[in-house]
Amino acid sequence: MLRHGLITAVFNCMIASALTIAGGGSWAAHMVYSLAIGTASWLFIDGGRLLITGHREALWPKWPWGPLLVVAGVTFGFLTGNLIGDAWSGAPAFDFLDLRGHKLATGVTVTIIAGAGICFLFYSLGKSKYMQSQIELAQRNATEARLKLLETQLEPHMLFNTLANLRVLITVDPPRAVAMLDRLNSYLRMTLSGSRALSHPLSAEFDRLGDYLELMSVRMGERLRYTLDLPDDLRDTPVPPLLLQPLVENSIRHGLEPQVEGGEIAVRARREAGELVIEVSDTGVGLDAAPQPSEGGGFGLEQVRERLATVYGEQGRLSLAPAPTGGGTRVTLNLPLPA
């Protein structure tokens, strides 16, 4: 509303200058009349607009209240503004209604054209802003739906793998199968509790990752060792749920399981150059010996890349490279830190 008032004041100054150049007379007098008429019209129309709409998001009354409000506001502004101008100039009250000469016709014409023009400008700007907000809302809703779809695709992928392993353990090692089932129940309970959120603290992601790795430890035993390193100053950083588990699952399935001795997985987070950097590295067979994506190795990576693109755009990056020492693979995520 204040922005509308400033625009109205500037517009009135332009009208006063144009009238002074075209018809002569005192610029100060034209300015007083113009500002008085414009300010009265602006207060009436903008105040009435807010009262009628009840401060809802669409801040312009629907038909027929919108046009009626403009007509009433322009009429009120014309009468009130001229009374203020006459009082300032010392002219008799309602002198502007005198039909002699062109004063009334000129005043009415200028007021109608200016009032209608500036109201149309405000209406167009408001409609454009409202439509932009609706587009942004639709985009946010689409992004949220896409993230939920990707998460539902990832959950069954992990669940099916775990159930297949559990089926084998039931026949060869029932006690370990029971322990694995208990871990699975704990993991699914935590997953379901956070399934309604589009983001959660990085600490929650690490906690869920710990449950998953413990679940895998029941099956792999001493063949699986892991390290989770999360600095305290990054614990509350928001990230999408289920961002790291697909990467760890790939490391186990395609890196450690093909080795008889297994190996170690390390997940570390750090702050670097204004970004959140998360590394998932393993001491497995490495990229050259790992199965190709056509054999199932690329599902998790592609889903994580898609989630990063959906949430962060070009600011979210995933890179895959051989581990610098000891063989294996390292996946690095670069995410923007919140301002």
Tab-separated table of C-alpha atoms in Angstrom:
chain	number	residue	atom	x	y	z
A	1	MET	CA	0.000	0.000	0.000
A	2	LEU	CA	2.847	2.394	0.808
A	3	ARG	CA	4.469	1.537	-2.506
A	4	HIS	CA	1.204	2.468	-4.218
A	5	GLY	CA	1.215	5.773	-2.325
A	6	LEU	CA	4.740	6.618	-3.482
A	7	ILE	CA	3.887	5.784	-7.085
A	8	THR	CA	0.752	7.916	-6.831
A	9	ALA	CA	2.758	10.878	-5.476
A	10	VAL	CA	5.273	10.651	-8.331
A	11	PHE	CA	2.437	10.381	-10.844
A	12	ASN	CA	0.763	13.463	-9.348
A	13	CYS	CA	3.985	15.466	-9.632
A	14	MET	CA	4.139	14.569	-13.319
A	15	ILE	CA	0.503	15.648	-13.824
A	16	ALA	CA	1.144	18.977	-12.047
A	17	SER	CA	4.198	19.613	-14.219
A	18	ALA	CA	2.270	18.746	-17.408
A	19	LEU	CA	-0.633	21.045	-16.472
A	20	THR	CA	1.761	23.892	-15.692
A	21	ILE	CA	3.535	23.519	-19.026
A	22	ALA	CA	0.318	23.119	-21.039
A	23	GLY	CA	-1.941	25.701	-19.393
A	24	GLY	CA	0.306	27.958	-17.399
A	25	GLY	CA	-0.580	28.999	-13.887
A	26	SER	CA	1.180	28.333	-10.637
A	27	TRP	CA	3.058	25.061	-10.403
A	28	ALA	CA	2.543	25.065	-6.626
A	29	ALA	CA	-1.238	25.341	-7.044
A	30	HIS	CA	-1.321	22.524	-9.580
A	31	MET	CA	0.835	20.442	-7.252
A	32	VAL	CA	-1.467	20.976	-4.253
A	33	TYR	CA	-4.600	20.088	-6.213
A	34	SER	CA	-2.959	17.082	-7.868
A	35	LEU	CA	-1.484	15.683	-4.655
A	36	ALA	CA	-4.703	16.263	-2.728
A	37	ILE	CA	-6.875	14.531	-5.336
A	38	GLY	CA	-4.408	11.688	-5.861
A	39	THR	CA	-3.790	11.056	-2.145
A	40	ALA	CA	-7.501	11.059	-1.298
A	41	SER	CA	-8.251	8.660	-4.152
A	42	TRP	CA	-5.342	6.385	-3.194
A	43	LEU	CA	-6.375	6.188	0.473
A	44	PHE	CA	-10.011	5.500	-0.412
A	45	ILE	CA	-9.297	2.836	-3.066
A	46	ASP	CA	-6.403	1.048	-1.370
A	47	GLY	CA	-8.067	1.167	2.055
A	48	GLY	CA	-11.358	-0.056	0.617
A	49	ARG	CA	-9.566	-2.778	-1.316
A	50	LEU	CA	-8.027	-4.174	1.867
A	51	LEU	CA	-11.305	-3.951	3.789
A	52	ILE	CA	-13.350	-5.690	1.083
A	53	THR	CA	-10.856	-8.513	0.450
A	54	GLY	CA	-10.125	-9.039	4.149
A	55	HIS	CA	-6.353	-8.985	3.548
A	56	ARG	CA	-6.551	-12.212	1.555
A	57	GLU	CA	-3.807	-13.129	-0.898
A	58	ALA	CA	-5.799	-11.918	-3.944
A	59	LEU	CA	-5.849	-8.252	-2.923
A	60	TRP	CA	-8.340	-6.894	-5.459
A	61	PRO	CA	-12.145	-7.133	-5.166
A	62	LYS	CA	-13.973	-9.199	-7.731
A	63	TRP	CA	-16.678	-7.915	-10.065
A	64	PRO	CA	-18.637	-5.685	-9.512
A	65	TRP	CA	-16.955	-4.403	-6.345
A	66	GLY	CA	-13.626	-3.606	-8.013
A	67	PRO	CA	-14.953	-1.163	-10.654
A	68	LEU	CA	-17.424	0.339	-8.167
A	69	LEU	CA	-14.582	0.931	-5.710
A	70	VAL	CA	-12.559	2.723	-8.389
A	71	VAL	CA	-15.507	4.941	-9.386
A	72	ALA	CA	-16.252	5.779	-5.758
A	73	GLY	CA	-12.583	6.407	-4.993
A	74	VAL	CA	-12.037	8.713	-7.951
A	75	THR	CA	-15.227	10.637	-7.121
A	76	PHE	CA	-14.228	10.956	-3.471
A	77	GLY	CA	-10.709	12.027	-4.428
A	78	PHE	CA	-11.981	14.615	-6.913
A	79	LEU	CA	-14.368	16.256	-4.417
A	80	THR	CA	-12.082	16.047	-1.371
A	81	GLY	CA	-8.928	17.028	-3.234
A	82	ASN	CA	-10.539	20.074	-4.821
A	83	LEU	CA	-11.937	21.199	-1.460
A	84	ILE	CA	-8.431	20.942	0.026
A	85	GLY	CA	-6.961	22.797	-2.946
A	86	ASP	CA	-9.578	25.558	-2.771
A	87	ALA	CA	-8.988	25.960	0.944
A	88	TRP	CA	-5.233	26.213	0.376
A	89	SER	CA	-5.592	28.756	-2.429
A	90	GLY	CA	-8.296	30.774	-0.655
A	91	ALA	CA	-10.940	30.118	-3.325
A	92	PRO	CA	-14.604	29.803	-2.323
A	93	ALA	CA	-15.773	26.339	-1.325
A	94	PHE	CA	-16.999	24.244	-4.279
A	95	ASP	CA	-15.695	26.857	-6.672
A	96	PHE	CA	-14.427	23.994	-8.810
A	97	LEU	CA	-18.044	23.033	-9.596
A	98	ASP	CA	-18.587	26.246	-11.512
A	99	LEU	CA	-19.652	25.295	-15.034
A	100	ARG	CA	-18.257	28.512	-16.546
A	101	GLY	CA	-15.049	28.023	-18.455
A	102	HIS	CA	-13.242	24.742	-18.696
A	103	LYS	CA	-12.094	24.303	-15.103
A	104	LEU	CA	-14.656	21.618	-14.183
A	105	ALA	CA	-14.360	19.738	-17.481
A	106	THR	CA	-10.577	19.791	-17.336
A	107	GLY	CA	-10.493	18.674	-13.719
A	108	VAL	CA	-12.953	15.828	-14.280
A	109	THR	CA	-11.180	14.639	-17.432
A	110	VAL	CA	-7.709	14.660	-15.868
A	111	THR	CA	-8.982	12.963	-12.695
A	112	ILE	CA	-10.796	10.191	-14.569
A	113	ILE	CA	-7.915	9.466	-16.935
A	114	ALA	CA	-5.289	9.580	-14.206
A	115	GLY	CA	-7.372	7.588	-11.712
A	116	ALA	CA	-8.318	4.893	-14.204
A	117	GLY	CA	-4.771	4.667	-15.525
A	118	ILE	CA	-3.056	4.336	-12.182
A	119	CYS	CA	-5.690	1.870	-10.879
A	120	PHE	CA	-5.158	-0.282	-13.952
A	121	LEU	CA	-1.399	-0.122	-13.315
A	122	PHE	CA	-1.841	-1.214	-9.703
A	123	TYR	CA	-4.263	-3.956	-10.722
A	124	SER	CA	-1.834	-5.282	-13.343
A	125	LEU	CA	1.101	-5.220	-10.941
A	126	GLY	CA	-0.935	-6.935	-8.231
A	127	LYS	CA	-2.234	-9.588	-10.611
A	128	SER	CA	1.270	-10.236	-11.935
A	129	LYS	CA	2.627	-10.605	-8.398
A	130	TYR	CA	-0.256	-12.891	-7.420
A	131	MET	CA	0.232	-15.083	-10.495
A	132	GLN	CA	3.966	-15.257	-9.789
A	133	SER	CA	3.270	-16.398	-6.228
A	134	GLN	CA	0.868	-19.058	-7.554
A	135	ILE	CA	3.494	-20.275	-10.018
A	136	GLU	CA	6.100	-20.474	-7.256
A	137	LEU	CA	3.619	-22.349	-5.041
A	138	ALA	CA	2.884	-24.818	-7.840
A	139	GLN	CA	6.606	-25.303	-8.409
A	140	ARG	CA	7.173	-25.950	-4.691
A	141	ASN	CA	4.299	-28.442	-4.633
A	142	ALA	CA	5.680	-30.187	-7.714
A	143	THR	CA	9.135	-30.340	-6.143
A	144	GLU	CA	7.728	-31.773	-2.914
A	145	ALA	CA	5.737	-34.386	-4.835
A	146	ARG	CA	8.820	-35.303	-6.862
A	147	LEU	CA	10.912	-35.725	-3.718
A	148	LYS	CA	8.258	-37.930	-2.157
A	149	LEU	CA	8.134	-40.048	-5.316
A	150	LEU	CA	11.905	-40.450	-5.324
A	151	GLU	CA	11.886	-41.416	-1.653
A	152	THR	CA	9.221	-44.062	-2.219
A	153	GLN	CA	11.374	-45.461	-5.038
A	154	LEU	CA	14.418	-45.666	-2.776
A	155	GLU	CA	12.704	-47.263	0.231
A	156	PRO	CA	11.491	-50.407	-1.600
A	157	HIS	CA	14.919	-50.770	-3.210
A	158	MET	CA	16.569	-51.022	0.217
A	159	LEU	CA	13.708	-53.026	1.712
A	160	PHE	CA	13.711	-55.698	-0.993
A	161	ASN	CA	17.467	-56.200	-0.643
A	162	THR	CA	17.157	-56.542	3.123
A	163	LEU	CA	14.243	-58.979	2.943
A	164	ALA	CA	16.154	-61.118	0.444
A	165	ASN	CA	19.118	-61.294	2.817
A	166	LEU	CA	16.816	-61.985	5.763
A	167	ARG	CA	15.259	-64.923	3.901
A	168	VAL	CA	18.672	-66.533	3.554
A	169	LEU	CA	19.613	-65.942	7.196
A	170	ILE	CA	16.391	-67.501	8.489
A	171	THR	CA	17.475	-70.897	7.185
A	172	VAL	CA	21.208	-70.768	7.994
A	173	ASP	CA	21.385	-68.636	11.167
A	174	PRO	CA	18.029	-68.015	12.916
A	175	PRO	CA	19.442	-65.996	15.868
A	176	ARG	CA	21.136	-63.539	13.522
A	177	ALA	CA	17.951	-63.397	11.467
A	178	VAL	CA	15.997	-62.376	14.598
A	179	ALA	CA	18.582	-59.702	15.425
A	180	MET	CA	18.438	-58.452	11.848
A	181	LEU	CA	14.634	-58.319	11.981
A	182	ASP	CA	14.791	-56.244	15.180
A	183	ARG	CA	17.156	-53.807	13.497
A	184	LEU	CA	14.865	-53.636	10.474
A	185	ASN	CA	11.890	-52.805	12.688
A	186	SER	CA	13.862	-50.003	14.357
A	187	TYR	CA	15.008	-48.628	10.997
A	188	LEU	CA	11.519	-48.679	9.475
A	189	ARG	CA	10.002	-47.041	12.571
A	190	MET	CA	12.487	-44.172	12.309
A	191	THR	CA	11.960	-43.932	8.552
A	192	LEU	CA	8.182	-43.751	8.853
A	193	SER	CA	8.382	-41.105	11.587
A	194	GLY	CA	10.293	-38.800	9.234
A	195	SER	CA	8.515	-39.695	5.999
A	196	ARG	CA	6.309	-36.589	6.102
A	197	ALA	CA	9.230	-34.169	6.160
A	198	LEU	CA	10.953	-32.897	3.025
A	199	SER	CA	14.112	-32.188	4.996
A	200	HIS	CA	15.567	-33.046	8.362
A	201	PRO	CA	18.775	-32.276	10.274
A	202	LEU	CA	21.951	-33.915	9.067
A	203	SER	CA	22.229	-35.529	12.508
A	204	ALA	CA	18.960	-37.399	11.843
A	205	GLU	CA	20.354	-38.583	8.506
A	206	PHE	CA	23.476	-39.881	10.261
A	207	ASP	CA	21.348	-41.568	12.963
A	208	ARG	CA	19.289	-43.370	10.377
A	209	LEU	CA	22.469	-44.281	8.522
A	210	GLY	CA	23.817	-45.760	11.771
A	211	ASP	CA	20.702	-47.946	12.089
A	212	TYR	CA	21.118	-49.104	8.501
A	213	LEU	CA	24.783	-49.974	8.974
A	214	GLU	CA	24.000	-51.849	12.170
A	215	LEU	CA	21.367	-53.736	10.202
A	216	MET	CA	23.960	-54.674	7.614
A	217	SER	CA	26.449	-55.608	10.333
A	218	VAL	CA	24.077	-58.311	11.560
A	219	ARG	CA	24.312	-59.947	8.149
A	220	MET	CA	27.990	-59.315	7.333
A	221	GLY	CA	29.455	-59.592	10.796
A	222	GLU	CA	33.130	-58.637	11.077
A	223	ARG	CA	33.349	-58.191	7.319
A	224	LEU	CA	31.737	-54.750	7.705
A	225	ARG	CA	33.382	-51.923	9.609
A	226	TYR	CA	32.234	-48.324	9.461
A	227	THR	CA	32.978	-44.809	10.671
A	228	LEU	CA	30.499	-41.935	10.928
A	229	ASP	CA	32.062	-38.488	11.403
A	230	LEU	CA	29.705	-35.513	11.832
A	231	PRO	CA	31.038	-32.237	13.345
A	232	ASP	CA	28.804	-30.625	15.954
A	233	ASP	CA	28.462	-27.371	14.003
A	234	LEU	CA	26.862	-29.251	11.075
A	235	ARG	CA	24.386	-31.378	13.021
A	236	ASP	CA	21.431	-29.040	12.437
A	237	THR	CA	22.079	-28.478	8.719
A	238	PRO	CA	18.898	-29.428	6.789
A	239	VAL	CA	19.205	-32.119	4.102
A	240	PRO	CA	16.662	-34.247	2.206
A	241	PRO	CA	15.802	-37.546	3.950
A	242	LEU	CA	17.357	-40.744	2.625
A	243	LEU	CA	20.178	-38.912	0.891
A	244	LEU	CA	23.127	-40.990	2.118
A	245	GLN	CA	21.677	-44.476	2.595
A	246	PRO	CA	21.583	-45.304	-1.169
A	247	LEU	CA	25.277	-44.381	-1.437
A	248	VAL	CA	26.216	-46.587	1.516
A	249	GLU	CA	24.076	-49.395	0.122
A	250	ASN	CA	25.956	-49.191	-3.177
A	251	SER	CA	29.285	-49.282	-1.328
A	252	ILE	CA	28.266	-52.438	0.506
A	253	ARG	CA	26.661	-54.214	-2.410
A	254	HIS	CA	29.200	-53.384	-5.119
A	255	GLY	CA	32.318	-52.622	-3.112
A	256	LEU	CA	32.560	-54.702	0.070
A	257	GLU	CA	30.416	-57.777	-0.585
A	258	PRO	CA	32.463	-58.971	-3.595
A	259	GLN	CA	35.537	-59.116	-1.298
A	260	VAL	CA	35.931	-62.145	0.943
A	261	GLU	CA	37.427	-60.004	3.714
A	262	GLY	CA	34.810	-57.257	3.367
A	263	GLY	CA	36.055	-53.793	4.177
A	264	GLU	CA	35.345	-50.430	5.768
A	265	ILE	CA	32.935	-47.617	4.987
A	266	ALA	CA	33.550	-44.061	6.176
A	267	VAL	CA	30.961	-41.278	6.001
A	268	ARG	CA	32.339	-37.843	6.841
A	269	ALA	CA	30.858	-34.350	6.689
A	270	ARG	CA	32.771	-31.087	6.692
A	271	ARG	CA	32.438	-27.419	5.822
A	272	GLU	CA	34.554	-26.307	2.862
A	273	ALA	CA	34.513	-23.020	0.901
A	274	GLY	CA	31.020	-22.164	2.102
A	275	GLU	CA	29.610	-25.584	1.138
A	276	LEU	CA	28.589	-28.739	2.960
A	277	VAL	CA	30.806	-31.576	1.742
A	278	ILE	CA	29.856	-35.177	2.547
A	279	GLU	CA	32.136	-38.059	1.545
A	280	VAL	CA	31.129	-41.726	1.424
A	281	SER	CA	34.246	-43.825	0.868
A	282	ASP	CA	34.882	-47.547	1.035
A	283	THR	CA	37.822	-49.950	0.791
A	284	GLY	CA	36.017	-52.247	-1.606
A	285	VAL	CA	36.912	-53.645	-5.003
A	286	GLY	CA	36.936	-50.230	-6.676
A	287	LEU	CA	35.243	-48.831	-9.741
A	288	ASP	CA	36.974	-51.079	-12.265
A	289	ALA	CA	35.849	-54.291	-10.590
A	290	ALA	CA	32.404	-53.086	-9.479
A	291	PRO	CA	29.304	-54.098	-11.500
A	292	GLN	CA	28.246	-51.706	-14.231
A	293	PRO	CA	25.033	-49.655	-13.879
A	294	SER	CA	23.247	-52.058	-16.202
A	295	GLU	CA	23.738	-54.706	-13.518
A	296	GLY	CA	21.978	-52.586	-10.917
A	297	GLY	CA	24.847	-50.504	-9.578
A	298	GLY	CA	23.618	-47.180	-10.848
A	299	PHE	CA	20.139	-47.010	-9.315
A	300	GLY	CA	21.108	-45.343	-6.041
A	301	LEU	CA	23.534	-42.912	-7.647
A	302	GLU	CA	21.031	-41.767	-10.257
A	303	GLN	CA	18.315	-41.293	-7.654
A	304	VAL	CA	20.619	-39.232	-5.452
A	305	ARG	CA	21.679	-37.100	-8.439
A	306	GLU	CA	18.024	-36.512	-9.302
A	307	ARG	CA	17.166	-35.534	-5.744
A	308	LEU	CA	20.083	-33.102	-5.610
A	309	ALA	CA	18.979	-31.519	-8.876
A	310	THR	CA	15.389	-31.229	-7.639
A	311	VAL	CA	16.291	-29.635	-4.294
A	312	TYR	CA	19.445	-27.626	-5.041
A	313	GLY	CA	19.607	-27.245	-8.828
A	314	GLU	CA	23.130	-26.654	-10.086
A	315	GLN	CA	24.357	-25.986	-6.533
A	316	GLY	CA	24.027	-29.671	-5.617
A	317	ARG	CA	26.723	-31.908	-7.093
A	318	LEU	CA	27.699	-35.588	-6.864
A	319	SER	CA	31.090	-36.865	-7.984
A	320	LEU	CA	32.344	-40.444	-8.144
A	321	ALA	CA	36.055	-41.299	-8.090
A	322	PRO	CA	38.502	-43.961	-6.901
A	323	ALA	CA	39.484	-43.640	-3.258
A	324	PRO	CA	42.828	-41.816	-2.939
A	325	THR	CA	44.459	-44.553	-0.852
A	326	GLY	CA	43.870	-48.240	-0.245
A	327	GLY	CA	41.637	-48.875	-3.252
A	328	GLY	CA	37.889	-48.628	-3.164
A	329	THR	CA	35.536	-45.837	-4.191
A	330	ARG	CA	34.697	-42.375	-2.926
A	331	VAL	CA	31.439	-40.504	-3.564
A	332	THR	CA	31.455	-36.789	-2.759
A	333	LEU	CA	28.379	-34.613	-2.308
A	334	ASN	CA	28.666	-30.820	-2.465
A	335	LEU	CA	25.611	-29.014	-1.092
A	336	PRO	CA	24.979	-25.311	-0.417
A	337	LEU	CA	24.896	-24.308	3.231
A	338	PRO	CA	21.853	-22.303	4.359
A	339	ALA	CA	22.486	-18.577	4.716
